[in-house]
Amino acid sequence: MFQKILIANRGEIACRVITTAARMGIKTVAIYSDADVRAKHVAMADEAVRIGPAAVAESYLQGQKIIEAALRTGAQAIHPGYGFLSENPDFVEAVEAAGLVFIGPPASAIRTMGLKDAAKALMADAGVPVVPGYHGENQDPQFLAEEASKIGYPVLIKARAGGGGKGMRLVEQPAHFMEALAGARREGQASFGDPTCLIEKYITHPRHIEIQVFGDGHGNVIHLFERDCSLQRRHQKVIEEAPAPGMPAAVREAMGRAAVEAATAIGYTGAGTVEFIVDGSGPLRGDGFWFMEMNTRLQVEHPVSEAITGLDFVELQLRVAAGEPLPVRQDDLAINGWAFEARVYAEDVPKGFLPATGELRHLHFPAATAFEVGSVRIDSGVRQGDEISPWYDPMIAKVIVHGPTRSAALNMLSSALEGCRIVGSVTNVEFLAALSRHEGFRRGEVETGLIARDMAELMPASEPSLDVLALAALGGLNLLRAEQGSDPWDSLVGWRHWSDARQFVHLEGGDRCIEAQVTSLGQGRFTVSVMGETAMLNVMVLGGPAVRVETDGHQFNADIVRETDRVSVFVSGRSFSFGLADALTDVDEGQAAGDTITAPMPGLVRAVYGRPGASVTKGEALLVLEAMKMEHTLFAPRDGVVSEVLAAEGDQVTNGTLLLALEPQDE
């Protein structure tokens, strides 16, 4: 077994590998960019080596620098994690040429499966069912459009070197094919250095089910059952589960056998995932699944398979890479219970899941637990005070639960998500919690189109209740300070001898500034008047930001996090954040709403469609911004005429940069 390994990655997966290595007594070396000097994975490792500036191309993709760091620190092997260089066969060969061990499959297997067209041809030869489509070399746009017509719409355009939803476009009508192809090619080039695309038939009620496989250097290949990853947005996974709901034993056996055959055909070793697209229009069938791609690395969602098998996949990777045989055989494996993983991201769901940035000023997750009836596990690469930067994937954490049944595990997932407290960036936590409660999902009716179809249902009303506004006012006035002790009436803050104390606070929420009047009645009792309504609250402090509140004969728990200029309220699985306005500051009423388009995040301007003097309609695409390797289209906020275009293709812009302006509307 290795004595020291280097992890050629960052964030959550680096922390995950370090945790298992430490348990096995293996020393670890982290690498870091200038943006990650104080990152969690750097602090967890025994040693760390600077690899370059913040930009991925100058740091985490610098294979030779990573190899030199491993040699300099005496590491014997390199674990690639996922993403970055994990599926780069040239990097694997360079690692091995340097006398190091690559903790993953051989370069030949990665190279074979790295190009979707070649992989599908190989799978077809091996007898694995594949989706109908065009996987050839001819990339003439007109030719590809003709092939799409032959296949029949809807079709899916996929960058052949793609992954994680990048370089993928669903096209439902011929008129949209050329625009979608151009976008897929741009993303393929930007993310993988390869604009080549393939065209496939789009299954109208698809489920995304993948099989976890493991191979060793002794000729053993096994599968560790399936994961259902059908809950997706923009072709990226949101919630994964294992096993797949509604999976008959015969179909599981057929898919597992096909996955093992696929891995065996390429001489696979280590952890891998064979992904299938499955017809979800009815009960799962043995002839209703098709090979989609193989990910030649550890998957983000591997913890759900760990939960139902009781195995540590990183440990298996290390043992296989060290030359040991797999410690289990297929007949040793059985499914135990049900597991879910929800990916918590810094992203703005109402704005189309736009990646977000910010300092994590308050970060609290439910405590990791292991009960007789189930468990909660949090995998995270960040800590309170860390920055979610525009340079890397905006994942904050993975919330993983394991229960005896699907229903029990889903209840645990909902509860765990409702217990997350994150301040400093918008997140998708409320969306994930709503998804975990979705009636169709709870019944096991999963397919890749569920989120897009039921988005309105999954977006809770954003208007805060009177109780929320009242709690925000109390927090904004610091009437719930921790130093008051366990009982607020033990403090004389706000007390007046001759009358009840009244205080005022201005809360900024959305585009409104709300004045609240708070009257302290003593012994933790307050009346709060907001927008003509009055609430009476009896507040019992529980410790930290948590309080117990009674109002109108109803008691409930809430968390109130007060910052210098903001106050956040967490209640009933919802979160609300308000700015604390200075009542003496004039509000600028002169800024016209809907007259401009600004950059919603830092990024690169990829395309500019708007031209000065052009008439546009509301919802018309005007610019394309690339951020975090994904393209985001910016649309006209209203009908009007473009007065000024302030950005050009290739411009690097920061958050809030003015990109385009419309002529002012007539009064």
XYZ file of C-alpha atoms in Angstrom:
667
model
C 0.000 0.000 0.000
C 1.077 3.580 -0.664
C 2.622 5.648 2.106
C 1.907 9.017 0.510
C -0.350 10.161 -2.327
C -0.977 13.492 -4.051
C -4.536 14.596 -4.821
C -4.645 16.422 -8.156
C -7.863 18.235 -7.352
C -9.535 20.663 -4.985
C -12.710 21.214 -3.009
C -15.095 18.517 -1.894
C -13.523 15.575 -3.716
C -10.031 16.417 -2.452
C -11.377 16.504 1.110
C -13.184 13.208 0.492
C -9.998 11.440 -0.667
C -7.956 12.911 2.194
C -10.474 11.599 4.739
C -10.187 7.987 3.564
C -6.406 8.195 3.123
C -6.025 9.475 6.685
C -8.161 6.608 7.997
C -5.856 4.180 6.167
C -2.705 5.843 7.534
C -1.687 7.252 4.146
C -0.082 10.717 4.071
C -1.568 13.220 1.631
C -0.289 16.095 -0.479
C -2.723 18.758 -1.694
C -2.220 21.181 -4.546
C -3.632 24.686 -4.634
C -3.973 27.749 -6.794
C -3.613 31.323 -5.595
C -7.384 31.397 -5.060
C -7.196 28.335 -2.787
C -4.342 29.270 -0.450
C -6.588 28.926 2.621
C -8.968 26.323 1.223
C -10.287 23.469 3.352
C -8.568 20.732 1.341
C -5.230 22.510 1.755
C -5.676 22.668 5.534
C -6.688 19.003 5.753
C -3.697 17.593 3.858
C -0.372 16.753 5.487
C 1.410 18.909 2.888
C 0.375 21.281 0.127
C 2.078 22.661 -2.961
C 1.190 25.832 -4.862
C 0.489 24.986 -8.464
C -0.210 28.376 -10.094
C -2.631 31.303 -10.474
C -6.393 31.038 -9.973
C -7.256 30.237 -13.593
C -7.756 26.494 -14.085
C -5.639 26.439 -17.241
C -2.718 27.867 -15.258
C -3.078 25.681 -12.176
C -5.237 22.561 -11.866
C -4.747 21.654 -15.534
C -0.966 21.966 -15.344
C -0.185 18.262 -15.449
C 3.587 18.577 -15.492
C 3.598 20.877 -12.462
C 1.392 18.400 -10.602
C 3.744 15.529 -11.416
C 6.739 17.610 -10.293
C 4.945 18.358 -7.007
C 4.356 14.635 -6.451
C 8.004 13.817 -7.105
C 9.246 16.684 -4.939
C 7.152 15.622 -1.938
C 7.842 11.894 -2.283
C 4.283 10.904 -3.197
C 4.057 7.491 -4.813
C 0.718 7.915 -6.567
C -1.694 10.567 -7.820
C -5.435 10.508 -7.217
C -7.188 12.664 -9.840
C -10.599 13.083 -8.160
C -13.185 14.056 -10.751
C -13.061 16.805 -13.344
C -9.830 18.590 -14.303
C -7.307 15.938 -15.459
C -9.190 12.885 -14.176
C -10.097 11.684 -17.688
C -7.061 12.938 -19.583
C -5.144 9.954 -21.014
C -2.069 12.046 -21.807
C -1.828 12.972 -18.124
C -2.110 9.312 -17.116
C 0.748 8.378 -19.441
C 2.874 11.235 -18.129
C 2.229 10.135 -14.527
C 3.271 6.592 -15.291
C 6.311 7.741 -17.310
C 7.477 9.620 -14.202
C 7.421 6.368 -12.219
C 4.239 7.235 -10.337
C 0.975 5.318 -10.052
C -2.224 6.808 -11.438
C -5.126 5.931 -9.133
C -7.574 5.233 -11.899
C -8.013 3.283 -15.131
C -5.339 2.866 -17.806
C -4.888 5.579 -20.413
C -6.154 3.237 -23.129
C -9.530 2.825 -21.396
C -9.892 6.571 -20.838
C -8.950 7.310 -24.436
C -11.430 4.751 -25.753
C -14.332 6.064 -23.704
C -13.352 9.738 -23.880
C -14.864 10.263 -27.314
C -18.544 9.419 -27.300
C -18.688 8.466 -30.956
C -15.848 5.927 -30.764
C -17.143 4.596 -27.446
C -20.590 3.922 -28.869
C -19.150 2.127 -31.860
C -17.098 -0.084 -29.536
C -20.113 -0.770 -27.310
C -22.210 -1.738 -30.305
C -19.498 -4.203 -31.346
C -19.494 -5.603 -27.796
C -23.238 -6.189 -27.921
C -24.188 -3.336 -25.590
C -27.340 -1.519 -26.819
C -26.726 2.075 -28.009
C -29.050 5.000 -28.819
C -29.743 5.558 -32.550
C -27.850 8.545 -33.928
C -24.993 9.938 -36.012
C -21.536 9.463 -34.479
C -19.359 10.076 -37.557
C -16.584 12.504 -38.416
C -18.444 14.734 -40.900
C -19.061 17.978 -39.012
C -20.534 20.057 -41.821
C -23.515 21.869 -40.227
C -25.821 21.229 -43.163
C -24.901 17.546 -43.174
C -25.568 17.269 -39.448
C -28.916 19.004 -39.897
C -29.852 16.443 -42.540
C -28.794 13.600 -40.247
C -30.953 15.079 -37.489
C -33.931 15.041 -39.832
C -33.258 11.396 -40.674
C -33.056 10.481 -36.995
C -36.269 12.387 -36.296
C -36.897 15.231 -33.882
C -36.459 15.771 -31.007
C -32.695 15.191 -31.117
C -29.869 15.761 -28.686
C -26.665 17.479 -29.823
C -23.719 16.375 -27.691
C -20.087 17.449 -27.717
C -18.273 14.166 -28.202
C -15.731 14.996 -25.486
C -18.420 16.458 -23.227
C -19.582 15.677 -19.735
C -21.546 17.249 -16.881
C -24.110 18.674 -19.306
C -21.537 20.860 -21.042
C -21.790 21.005 -24.827
C -25.275 19.497 -24.843
C -28.409 20.902 -26.499
C -31.924 19.514 -26.884
C -33.453 20.518 -30.232
C -37.162 19.975 -30.761
C -37.625 21.726 -34.119
C -35.420 21.921 -37.253
C -35.518 25.738 -37.178
C -33.487 25.766 -33.951
C -30.860 23.234 -34.988
C -28.140 25.549 -36.323
C -28.202 27.885 -33.316
C -28.077 24.938 -30.899
C -25.219 23.330 -32.832
C -23.175 26.540 -32.673
C -23.690 26.779 -28.911
C -22.780 23.128 -28.324
C -19.626 23.560 -30.385
C -18.572 26.666 -28.465
C -19.048 24.916 -25.129
C -17.269 21.804 -26.379
C -14.289 23.884 -27.455
C -14.241 25.979 -24.271
C -14.585 23.055 -21.867
C -12.760 20.227 -23.627
C -10.819 21.765 -26.508
C -12.916 19.764 -28.978
C -15.929 21.225 -30.841
C -16.870 17.930 -32.554
C -20.498 16.943 -31.941
C -22.672 13.890 -32.391
C -26.434 13.735 -32.898
C -28.729 11.288 -31.097
C -32.406 10.497 -30.906
C -33.902 12.089 -27.814
C -35.939 9.672 -25.720
C -39.097 11.620 -24.844
C -39.591 10.152 -21.348
C -35.985 9.447 -20.445
C -34.527 8.220 -17.196
C -30.819 8.447 -16.517
C -29.697 5.272 -14.761
C -26.044 4.433 -14.297
C -24.208 1.351 -13.099
C -21.194 1.597 -10.791
C -18.390 -0.764 -11.853
C -15.019 -1.689 -10.396
C -12.183 -3.649 -11.976
C -8.828 -4.774 -10.660
C -5.582 -5.873 -12.228
C -6.389 -9.546 -11.681
C -9.182 -9.883 -14.210
C -12.074 -9.204 -11.836
C -14.844 -6.797 -12.854
C -17.972 -6.290 -10.738
C -20.909 -3.917 -10.640
C -22.189 -2.334 -7.456
C -25.781 -1.832 -8.594
C -27.424 1.205 -10.065
C -28.038 4.863 -9.310
C -30.918 6.872 -10.700
C -29.732 10.342 -11.725
C -32.850 11.435 -13.603
C -33.505 14.600 -11.615
C -31.550 17.052 -13.741
C -31.595 20.679 -14.778
C -29.804 21.749 -17.937
C -28.489 18.171 -18.209
C -26.752 18.408 -14.837
C -27.649 16.129 -11.950
C -29.451 17.586 -8.939
C -30.567 14.696 -6.712
C -29.322 11.131 -7.137
C -30.553 7.962 -5.497
C -29.660 4.307 -5.161
C -31.195 1.942 -5.980
C -33.415 3.155 -8.850
C -37.148 3.237 -8.086
C -39.205 0.657 -9.915
C -36.180 -1.411 -10.935
C -37.119 -5.078 -11.531
C -34.497 -7.625 -10.555
C -34.274 -8.943 -14.124
C -33.611 -5.478 -15.576
C -31.037 -4.738 -12.861
C -29.260 -7.950 -13.773
C -29.359 -7.126 -17.498
C -28.013 -3.594 -16.992
C -25.349 -4.797 -14.582
C -24.250 -7.465 -17.026
C -24.071 -4.924 -19.884
C -21.992 -2.561 -17.722
C -19.557 -5.320 -16.779
C -19.258 -6.321 -20.440
C -18.539 -2.701 -21.362
C -15.798 -2.421 -18.722
C -14.316 -5.806 -19.630
C -14.193 -4.885 -23.323
C -11.719 -2.069 -22.606
C -9.635 -3.768 -19.909
C -10.968 -1.486 -17.203
C -9.483 -1.154 -13.708
C -10.535 1.069 -10.826
C -13.823 2.897 -10.335
C -16.025 3.722 -13.302
C -19.626 4.372 -14.208
C -21.518 3.120 -17.231
C -24.405 5.475 -17.956
C -27.589 4.379 -19.681
C -30.542 6.297 -21.046
C -33.690 4.391 -20.129
C -37.221 4.527 -21.505
C -39.311 5.771 -18.583
C -42.664 5.894 -20.396
C -43.736 2.731 -18.578
C -42.304 -0.082 -16.447
C -38.568 -0.594 -16.926
C -37.795 -3.255 -19.535
C -34.789 -5.347 -20.446
C -34.942 -3.978 -24.003
C -35.567 -0.384 -22.939
C -32.093 0.868 -22.014
C -29.217 2.121 -24.163
C -25.558 2.929 -23.517
C -24.950 6.648 -23.264
C -21.359 7.043 -22.059
C -18.827 5.791 -19.566
C -17.253 8.036 -16.957
C -13.777 6.678 -16.327
C -13.425 8.076 -12.818
C -15.159 8.315 -9.467
C -18.540 10.017 -9.810
C -19.770 12.961 -7.756
C -22.724 10.830 -6.619
C -20.688 7.800 -5.495
C -21.718 8.194 -1.804
C -25.225 6.832 -2.436
C -23.727 3.596 -3.758
C -21.349 3.497 -0.807
C -24.334 3.814 1.506
C -26.304 0.883 0.094
C -23.260 -1.425 -0.239
C -21.364 -0.437 2.909
C -18.112 -0.033 0.968
C -15.662 2.879 0.817
C -15.036 3.437 -2.900
C -11.934 5.585 -2.376
C -10.428 2.778 -0.309
C -11.229 0.331 -3.127
C -9.544 2.686 -5.604
C -6.412 2.853 -3.478
C -6.259 -0.906 -2.979
C -6.761 -1.670 -6.679
C -4.160 0.926 -7.702
C -1.710 -0.611 -5.238
C -2.089 -3.951 -7.029
C -4.457 -5.679 -4.623
C -7.415 -7.718 -5.891
C -10.936 -6.502 -5.193
C -11.888 -7.670 -1.682
C -15.437 -8.568 -2.782
C -17.025 -10.622 -5.543
C -20.351 -10.071 -7.239
C -22.090 -12.695 -5.111
C -20.906 -10.946 -1.927
C -22.859 -7.792 -2.729
C -26.407 -6.935 -1.688
C -28.466 -3.753 -1.552
C -29.089 -2.422 1.947
C -31.778 0.257 2.240
C -32.039 3.434 0.167
C -29.834 6.493 -0.221
C -30.146 10.001 -1.682
C -27.637 12.721 -2.450
C -28.581 16.370 -2.999
C -26.021 18.764 -4.442
C -26.057 22.106 -2.637
C -24.808 24.832 -4.966
C -24.284 28.567 -4.800
C -26.698 29.358 -7.589
C -29.703 31.577 -8.258
C -32.581 29.231 -9.083
C -35.150 31.902 -10.124
C -32.582 33.277 -12.581
C -32.220 29.971 -14.363
C -29.737 28.340 -11.954
C -27.094 30.986 -12.622
C -23.892 30.233 -10.668
C -23.381 32.622 -7.779
C -20.429 33.861 -5.764
C -19.957 35.276 -2.291
C -18.367 34.828 1.102
C -19.974 32.110 3.222
C -20.438 34.333 6.247
C -22.588 31.775 8.077
C -22.497 28.059 7.286
C -24.285 25.390 9.263
C -25.273 21.865 8.247
C -27.177 19.217 10.188
C -24.740 17.188 12.244
C -23.527 14.021 10.546
C -25.331 11.181 12.283
C -25.489 7.406 12.200
C -28.689 5.939 13.640
C -30.046 2.437 13.725
C -32.733 3.679 11.322
C -30.432 5.604 8.982
C -27.706 8.206 8.623
C -26.928 11.745 7.460
C -23.577 12.563 5.860
C -22.243 15.919 4.687
C -19.412 16.019 2.131
C -18.134 19.566 1.723
C -15.027 21.365 0.544
C -15.768 24.708 2.169
C -16.004 26.199 5.656
C -17.626 29.245 7.160
C -15.724 32.306 5.960
C -14.621 30.700 2.687
C -15.260 32.405 -0.631
C -17.287 30.920 -3.477
C -15.261 32.337 -6.344
C -16.061 32.582 -10.050
C -13.051 30.433 -10.869
C -14.420 27.028 -9.947
C -17.547 24.918 -9.640
C -19.870 26.586 -7.086
C -20.656 23.419 -5.106
C -21.004 24.055 -1.385
C -21.786 20.553 -0.159
C -23.399 17.210 -0.832
C -26.134 16.161 1.595
C -26.313 12.361 1.693
C -28.900 10.345 3.605
C -29.412 6.593 4.029
C -32.567 4.979 5.357
C -34.230 1.567 5.456
C -36.805 2.480 2.780
C -37.147 5.045 0.026
C -39.852 6.915 1.912
C -37.829 7.041 5.126
C -34.709 8.207 3.288
C -36.667 10.952 1.496
C -38.060 12.190 4.806
C -34.515 12.333 6.148
C -33.375 14.237 3.054
C -36.123 16.847 3.430
C -35.310 17.311 7.108
C -31.567 17.567 6.474
C -32.019 20.161 3.728
C -34.350 22.222 5.900
C -31.604 22.232 8.543
C -29.029 23.864 6.238
C -28.214 27.471 7.121
C -26.145 29.347 4.530
C -25.628 33.113 4.498
C -23.471 35.038 2.044
C -24.636 33.611 -1.269
C -27.896 32.577 -2.816
C -28.231 28.788 -2.904
C -30.493 26.069 -4.268
C -31.330 24.619 -0.831
C -35.015 25.607 -0.848
C -35.392 24.269 -4.365
C -33.820 20.955 -3.331
C -36.106 20.718 -0.303
C -39.158 21.381 -2.492
C -37.946 18.743 -4.933
C -37.584 16.201 -2.119
C -41.243 16.840 -1.237
C -42.520 16.684 -4.838
C -45.425 14.227 -4.880
C -44.491 12.628 -8.190
C -40.875 12.219 -7.141
C -41.962 10.700 -3.841
C -44.029 8.183 -5.774
C -40.945 7.241 -7.793
C -42.154 8.886 -10.992
C -38.750 10.174 -12.054
C -37.553 11.311 -15.464
C -35.127 13.925 -16.745
C -37.900 16.356 -17.716
C -39.538 16.531 -14.280
C -37.791 19.687 -13.082
C -38.370 21.673 -16.271
C -42.011 20.575 -16.408
C -42.852 21.321 -12.759
C -40.559 24.290 -12.171
C -43.400 26.564 -11.056
C -44.388 24.072 -8.373
C -40.792 23.767 -7.208
C -40.379 27.524 -6.812
C -41.971 28.507 -3.480
C -43.594 31.902 -3.130
C -40.916 34.459 -2.415
C -43.030 36.894 -0.377
C -42.118 36.748 3.333
C -44.909 36.338 5.861
C -45.659 38.846 8.581
C -43.922 36.585 11.124
C -40.778 36.486 8.991
C -40.724 40.267 8.644
C -41.264 40.594 12.394
C -38.365 38.265 13.193
C -36.168 40.106 10.690
C -36.990 43.361 12.447
C -36.046 41.907 15.846
C -32.803 40.585 14.430
C -32.067 43.825 12.626
C -32.417 45.750 15.876
C -30.150 43.291 17.712
C -32.905 42.435 20.164
C -31.880 38.772 20.033
C -28.176 39.189 20.760
C -26.494 36.077 22.164
C -25.018 38.071 25.070
C -28.514 38.591 26.465
C -28.342 35.064 27.885
C -30.856 32.277 27.585
C -33.844 34.511 28.398
C -34.325 37.843 26.621
C -36.272 39.301 29.556
C -33.103 39.046 31.663
C -31.787 41.974 29.612
C -32.805 45.594 29.964
C -32.112 46.357 26.283
C -34.891 48.605 25.025
C -36.484 49.015 28.483
C -38.192 52.328 29.385
C -39.466 53.233 32.854
C -42.296 55.474 31.650
C -43.569 53.576 28.597
C -43.082 50.649 26.244
C -39.917 51.084 24.135
C -40.491 51.614 20.415
C -37.757 51.258 17.809
C -37.714 51.473 14.022
C -35.799 49.507 11.415
C -35.797 49.592 7.612
C -35.594 46.234 5.830
C -34.529 46.036 2.198
C -35.991 43.073 0.375
C -36.067 42.772 -3.401
C -36.914 46.220 -4.719
C -38.736 47.337 -1.575
C -37.703 49.186 1.558
C -39.997 48.145 4.425
C -40.268 50.095 7.666
C -40.968 48.060 10.785
C -41.882 49.424 14.208
C -40.974 47.231 17.179
C -42.388 47.703 20.655
C -40.689 45.822 23.496
C -43.170 44.663 26.149
C -40.561 42.991 28.342
C -40.003 39.314 29.195
C -39.272 38.455 25.564
C -42.576 39.813 24.256
C -42.722 42.186 21.296
C -45.268 43.737 19.002
C -44.065 44.442 15.477
C -45.972 46.623 13.014
C -45.148 46.193 9.331
C -47.054 47.632 6.372
C -50.239 48.183 8.363
C -50.217 44.765 10.042
C -49.189 43.926 13.593
C -47.752 40.706 14.984
C -47.264 39.843 18.651
C -44.307 37.558 19.318
C -43.095 35.792 22.427
C -39.446 34.862 21.808
C -37.572 32.175 23.738
C -33.844 32.066 22.935
C -32.484 28.505 22.527
C -28.839 29.402 21.988
C -26.804 30.766 19.102
C -29.013 32.014 16.291
C -31.829 29.566 17.125
C -34.997 30.812 18.791
C -38.370 29.388 19.742
C -41.215 31.710 18.810
C -44.828 31.800 19.898
C -47.377 33.840 17.980
C -51.144 33.566 17.958
C -51.051 30.337 19.966
C -48.561 28.656 17.609
C -44.952 27.814 18.488
C -42.173 27.205 15.942
C -38.388 27.275 15.631
C -36.411 29.815 13.625
C -32.810 30.823 13.077
C -31.897 34.505 12.821
C -28.418 35.446 11.604
C -27.485 39.121 12.057
C -24.615 40.680 10.115
C -23.404 44.250 9.913
C -25.691 45.232 7.064
C -28.029 42.235 6.675
C -30.283 39.937 8.626
C -31.329 36.460 7.499
C -34.291 34.443 8.770
C -34.581 30.656 8.396
C -37.987 29.193 9.183
C -40.032 26.173 8.043
C -37.420 25.188 5.474
C -37.404 28.656 3.899
C -34.791 31.392 4.076
C -35.133 35.137 3.674
C -32.425 37.787 3.640
C -32.908 41.518 4.141
C -30.565 44.443 3.862
C -30.555 46.844 6.783
C -31.146 50.240 5.238
C -30.103 53.561 6.681
C -33.339 55.473 6.986
C -31.471 58.756 6.453
C -30.142 57.704 3.058
C -32.170 58.882 0.083
C -33.353 56.112 -2.174
C -32.394 56.700 -5.778
C -35.671 56.643 -7.650
C -34.087 57.721 -10.899
C -32.785 54.372 -12.026
C -35.108 53.023 -14.688
C -36.047 49.383 -14.273
C -35.702 47.124 -17.262
C -33.625 49.531 -19.379
C -30.298 47.715 -19.068
C -28.688 44.312 -19.123
C -25.854 43.790 -16.664
C -23.610 40.774 -16.155
C -25.238 38.538 -13.508
C -21.822 37.033 -12.697
C -18.190 37.353 -13.781
C -17.635 35.757 -17.180
C -16.587 35.909 -20.806
C -18.832 37.452 -23.468
C -19.224 34.727 -26.078
C -21.777 36.264 -28.422
C -23.506 39.622 -28.929
C -26.748 39.572 -30.925
C -28.083 43.040 -30.075
C -27.072 45.935 -32.313
C -27.505 49.691 -31.700
C -30.757 50.926 -33.223
C -32.265 47.426 -33.502
C -35.807 46.830 -32.283
C -36.085 43.938 -29.829
C -38.928 42.127 -28.119
C -39.123 41.003 -24.520
C -37.366 37.661 -24.094
C -35.242 37.998 -27.232
C -31.674 36.692 -26.858
C -29.233 39.631 -26.862
C -25.964 38.275 -25.441
C -24.320 35.007 -24.423
C -22.092 35.003 -21.344
C -19.824 32.080 -20.482
C -19.181 31.490 -16.801
C -17.808 28.395 -15.097
C -17.583 26.637 -18.471
C -21.328 26.993 -19.134
C -23.095 29.402 -21.487
C -25.844 31.672 -20.162
C -28.087 33.573 -22.549
C -29.177 37.087 -21.508
C -32.556 38.219 -22.816
C -34.267 41.548 -23.472
C -36.123 42.647 -20.310
C -38.839 44.386 -22.364
C -39.783 45.473 -25.867
C -37.695 48.387 -27.051
C -34.839 49.704 -29.129
C -31.163 49.046 -28.377
C -29.478 52.352 -27.659
C -26.001 51.184 -26.753
C -23.947 47.984 -26.768
C -21.095 48.186 -24.275
C -19.627 44.709 -24.638
C -17.966 42.812 -27.453
C -17.310 39.152 -28.070
C -14.249 38.074 -26.090
C -14.646 40.686 -23.334
C -14.004 39.459 -19.777
C -16.554 41.174 -17.531
C -17.198 41.334 -13.812
C -20.445 40.922 -11.909
C -22.715 43.944 -12.490
C -20.922 45.210 -15.603
C -23.289 47.126 -17.910
C -23.462 45.190 -21.165
C -26.336 46.709 -23.139
C -28.845 49.522 -22.772
C -32.281 50.129 -24.258
C -33.668 53.526 -25.134
C -35.673 54.944 -22.222
C -39.393 54.329 -22.401
C -41.667 57.277 -23.129
C -43.278 58.694 -20.014
